[in-house]
Every structure is written in C-alpha cells, then in structure tokens.
Amino acid sequence: MDQVVQKGGCLCGAVRFEVTGEGANPHGCACRFCQRHTGAPLAAWVEFACEQVRWTGTAGAPAVYRSSADSSRAFCALCGSSIGAIDDAPTIALLVGSFDEPDQAAFAPAYHSFEDGVPGWWPRGMPIVDQA
Ligand SMILES: [Zn+2]
Ligand SMILES: [Zn+2]
C-alpha cells in the first residue's frame, strides 16, 4: 500500500513541502514563541520525522531563526509565512495552516501545550459557524 503524501507551502509558493506517511502529536500551542512566530494567539502543529519531509519549492528549505536553545523557527524568506519549527531532535513540526488541505481529522489537536497562554479574551466553547 502506498503511503499518503501530503503537500503544503507558504503564501507565495517559493517554499513547498511534501510529507510522506502519518504525522504525530497533533497539538495546539499558545506559548510565547509560537505566538510571536505565527502572530496568532494559538498555533496548530503536527510533527514529522525529518526524513518524512521533502522541500520541493524553488526556495528549497525554508529560512530559519533560532528561537530557543534546541529549536529553530522556519519561514519563507520571500513572503514571511511561518512554516514550522525544526528541533534539534530529528523532527520537524509543521503548522497545520500551511498544508494545502488543513481540514483533516488527523490534524485535530490531541492536546494543548501552554494552554495558560491562550488570551483570556479567546472565547471558550464557542460555536463553530459555517461561513460558506
Ligand atoms: Zn513564500
Ligand atoms: Zn509553542
């Protein structure tokens, strides 16, 4: 059986990726690093082993900024889109919103990290409104 291949990339398309096989540890994070990196109060992540990820766009691998002792933040140097986090551990965490098809059950967060960082004004238990 062929393994599933999923694609994604940045706003301008210079950074593109293909991931082969299942991701791990889908989770939300509201730490200050994720908030600054994405500009959003919450980030949704899914993790892959480095060998599962291929950079296929014209820019090749994304630019990186070392944000903490053991992790770097990856982004497109042309359009500024946040793409993921590359840990010194052999994993790459990709931001779910950068996938071409982000609405997948496999991306549903199993847990939050740093949930205390979610702003107090963020509505809890809010209804989902279909904007179609
Ligand atoms: Zn870009
Ligand atoms: Zn975080």
Coordinates of C-alpha atoms and ligand atoms in Angstrom, one line a residue:
M1 CA 0.0 0.0 0.0
D2 CA 1.3 3.4 -0.9
Q3 CA 1.9 5.8 1.9
V4 CA -0.1 9.0 1.9
V5 CA 1.7 12.1 0.6
Q6 CA 0.5 15.5 1.7
K7 CA 1.6 18.8 0.3
G8 CA 1.8 22.4 1.6
G9 CA 3.7 25.6 1.4
C10 CA 3.9 29.3 2.0
L11 CA 1.8 32.2 0.7
C12 CA 4.0 32.9 -2.3
G13 CA 4.7 29.3 -3.2
A14 CA 8.5 29.5 -3.0
V15 CA 8.6 27.2 0.0
R16 CA 6.8 24.0 -0.8
F17 CA 6.9 20.7 1.1
E18 CA 5.7 17.1 0.7
V19 CA 5.4 14.8 3.7
T20 CA 5.1 11.1 3.3
G21 CA 3.3 9.0 5.9
E22 CA 1.4 9.9 9.0
G23 CA 2.2 12.8 11.3
A24 CA 2.4 12.6 15.0
N25 CA 1.4 14.6 18.1
P26 CA -1.1 17.0 16.6
H27 CA -1.4 19.7 19.2
G28 CA -2.2 23.3 19.8
C29 CA 0.3 25.6 21.4
A30 CA -0.1 29.1 22.9
C31 CA 3.5 29.6 24.2
R32 CA 5.0 33.0 23.6
F33 CA 7.4 31.6 20.9
C34 CA 4.5 30.2 18.9
Q35 CA 2.5 33.4 19.3
R36 CA 5.4 35.6 18.1
H37 CA 6.3 33.2 15.3
T38 CA 2.8 33.0 13.9
G39 CA 1.3 36.3 15.0
A40 CA -1.7 34.2 16.2
P41 CA -2.9 33.5 19.7
L42 CA -2.9 29.8 19.0
A43 CA -0.8 27.6 16.8
A44 CA -1.8 24.2 15.5
W45 CA 1.1 21.8 14.9
V46 CA 1.7 18.3 13.6
E47 CA 5.1 16.6 13.8
F48 CA 7.1 14.5 11.3
A49 CA 10.4 12.8 11.3
C50 CA 12.9 14.8 9.2
E51 CA 13.1 12.0 6.6
Q52 CA 9.4 12.3 6.0
V53 CA 9.7 15.9 4.8
R54 CA 10.9 17.0 1.4
W55 CA 11.3 20.6 0.4
T56 CA 10.1 20.9 -3.1
G57 CA 9.7 24.6 -3.8
T58 CA 12.0 27.0 -5.7
A59 CA 13.4 28.3 -2.4
G60 CA 14.4 24.8 -1.2
A61 CA 14.5 24.5 2.6
P62 CA 12.9 27.4 4.4
A63 CA 14.9 30.1 6.2
V64 CA 15.4 29.5 9.9
Y65 CA 15.7 31.6 13.0
R66 CA 17.0 30.0 16.2
S67 CA 14.3 30.8 18.7
S68 CA 15.5 28.8 21.7
A69 CA 18.3 26.6 22.7
D70 CA 17.0 23.5 21.0
S71 CA 14.7 24.7 18.3
S72 CA 14.6 26.9 15.2
R73 CA 11.6 28.5 13.5
A74 CA 11.2 28.0 9.8
F75 CA 9.7 30.6 7.5
C76 CA 9.7 31.8 3.8
A77 CA 12.3 34.5 3.3
L78 CA 10.3 35.9 0.4
C79 CA 6.8 36.2 1.8
G80 CA 7.4 35.8 5.5
S81 CA 5.0 32.9 6.0
S82 CA 5.6 30.8 9.1
I83 CA 6.1 27.2 8.1
G84 CA 7.2 25.2 11.1
A85 CA 9.7 24.5 13.8
I86 CA 12.8 22.4 13.3
D87 CA 14.0 20.9 16.5
D88 CA 17.5 19.6 17.2
A89 CA 15.7 16.4 17.8
P90 CA 15.2 14.8 14.4
T91 CA 11.7 16.1 14.0
I92 CA 10.0 18.9 12.1
A93 CA 6.8 20.4 13.4
L94 CA 4.7 21.9 10.6
L95 CA 2.0 24.4 11.1
V96 CA -1.3 22.9 10.1
G97 CA -2.4 26.0 8.3
S98 CA 0.4 25.7 5.8
F99 CA -1.0 22.4 4.4
D100 CA -2.9 22.5 1.1
E101 CA -5.7 20.6 2.9
P102 CA -5.6 21.6 6.5
D103 CA -9.1 20.3 7.3
Q104 CA -8.1 16.7 8.1
A105 CA -9.2 14.6 11.1
A106 CA -5.5 13.6 11.6
F107 CA -4.6 17.2 12.4
A108 CA -7.2 17.6 15.1
P109 CA -5.2 18.5 18.2
A110 CA -5.0 15.9 20.9
Y111 CA -3.8 18.3 23.5
H112 CA -2.7 21.9 24.1
S113 CA 0.7 22.9 25.4
F114 CA 0.9 26.2 27.2
E115 CA -2.8 26.5 27.3
D116 CA -2.4 29.1 30.0
G117 CA -1.0 31.3 27.3
V118 CA -4.3 31.4 25.4
P119 CA -5.5 35.0 25.8
G120 CA -8.3 35.5 28.4
W121 CA -10.4 37.1 25.7
W122 CA -10.3 34.0 23.5
P123 CA -13.8 32.5 23.6
R124 CA -14.1 29.1 25.2
G125 CA -16.6 26.6 24.0
M126 CA -17.5 28.9 21.1
P127 CA -19.8 27.6 18.4
I128 CA -18.4 26.7 15.0
V129 CA -20.1 29.0 12.4
D130 CA -20.1 27.9 8.8
Q131 CA -19.1 30.8 6.7
A132 CA -19.7 29.2 3.4
Ligands
ZN1 ZN 6.8 32.4 0.4
ZN2 ZN 4.6 26.9 21.3

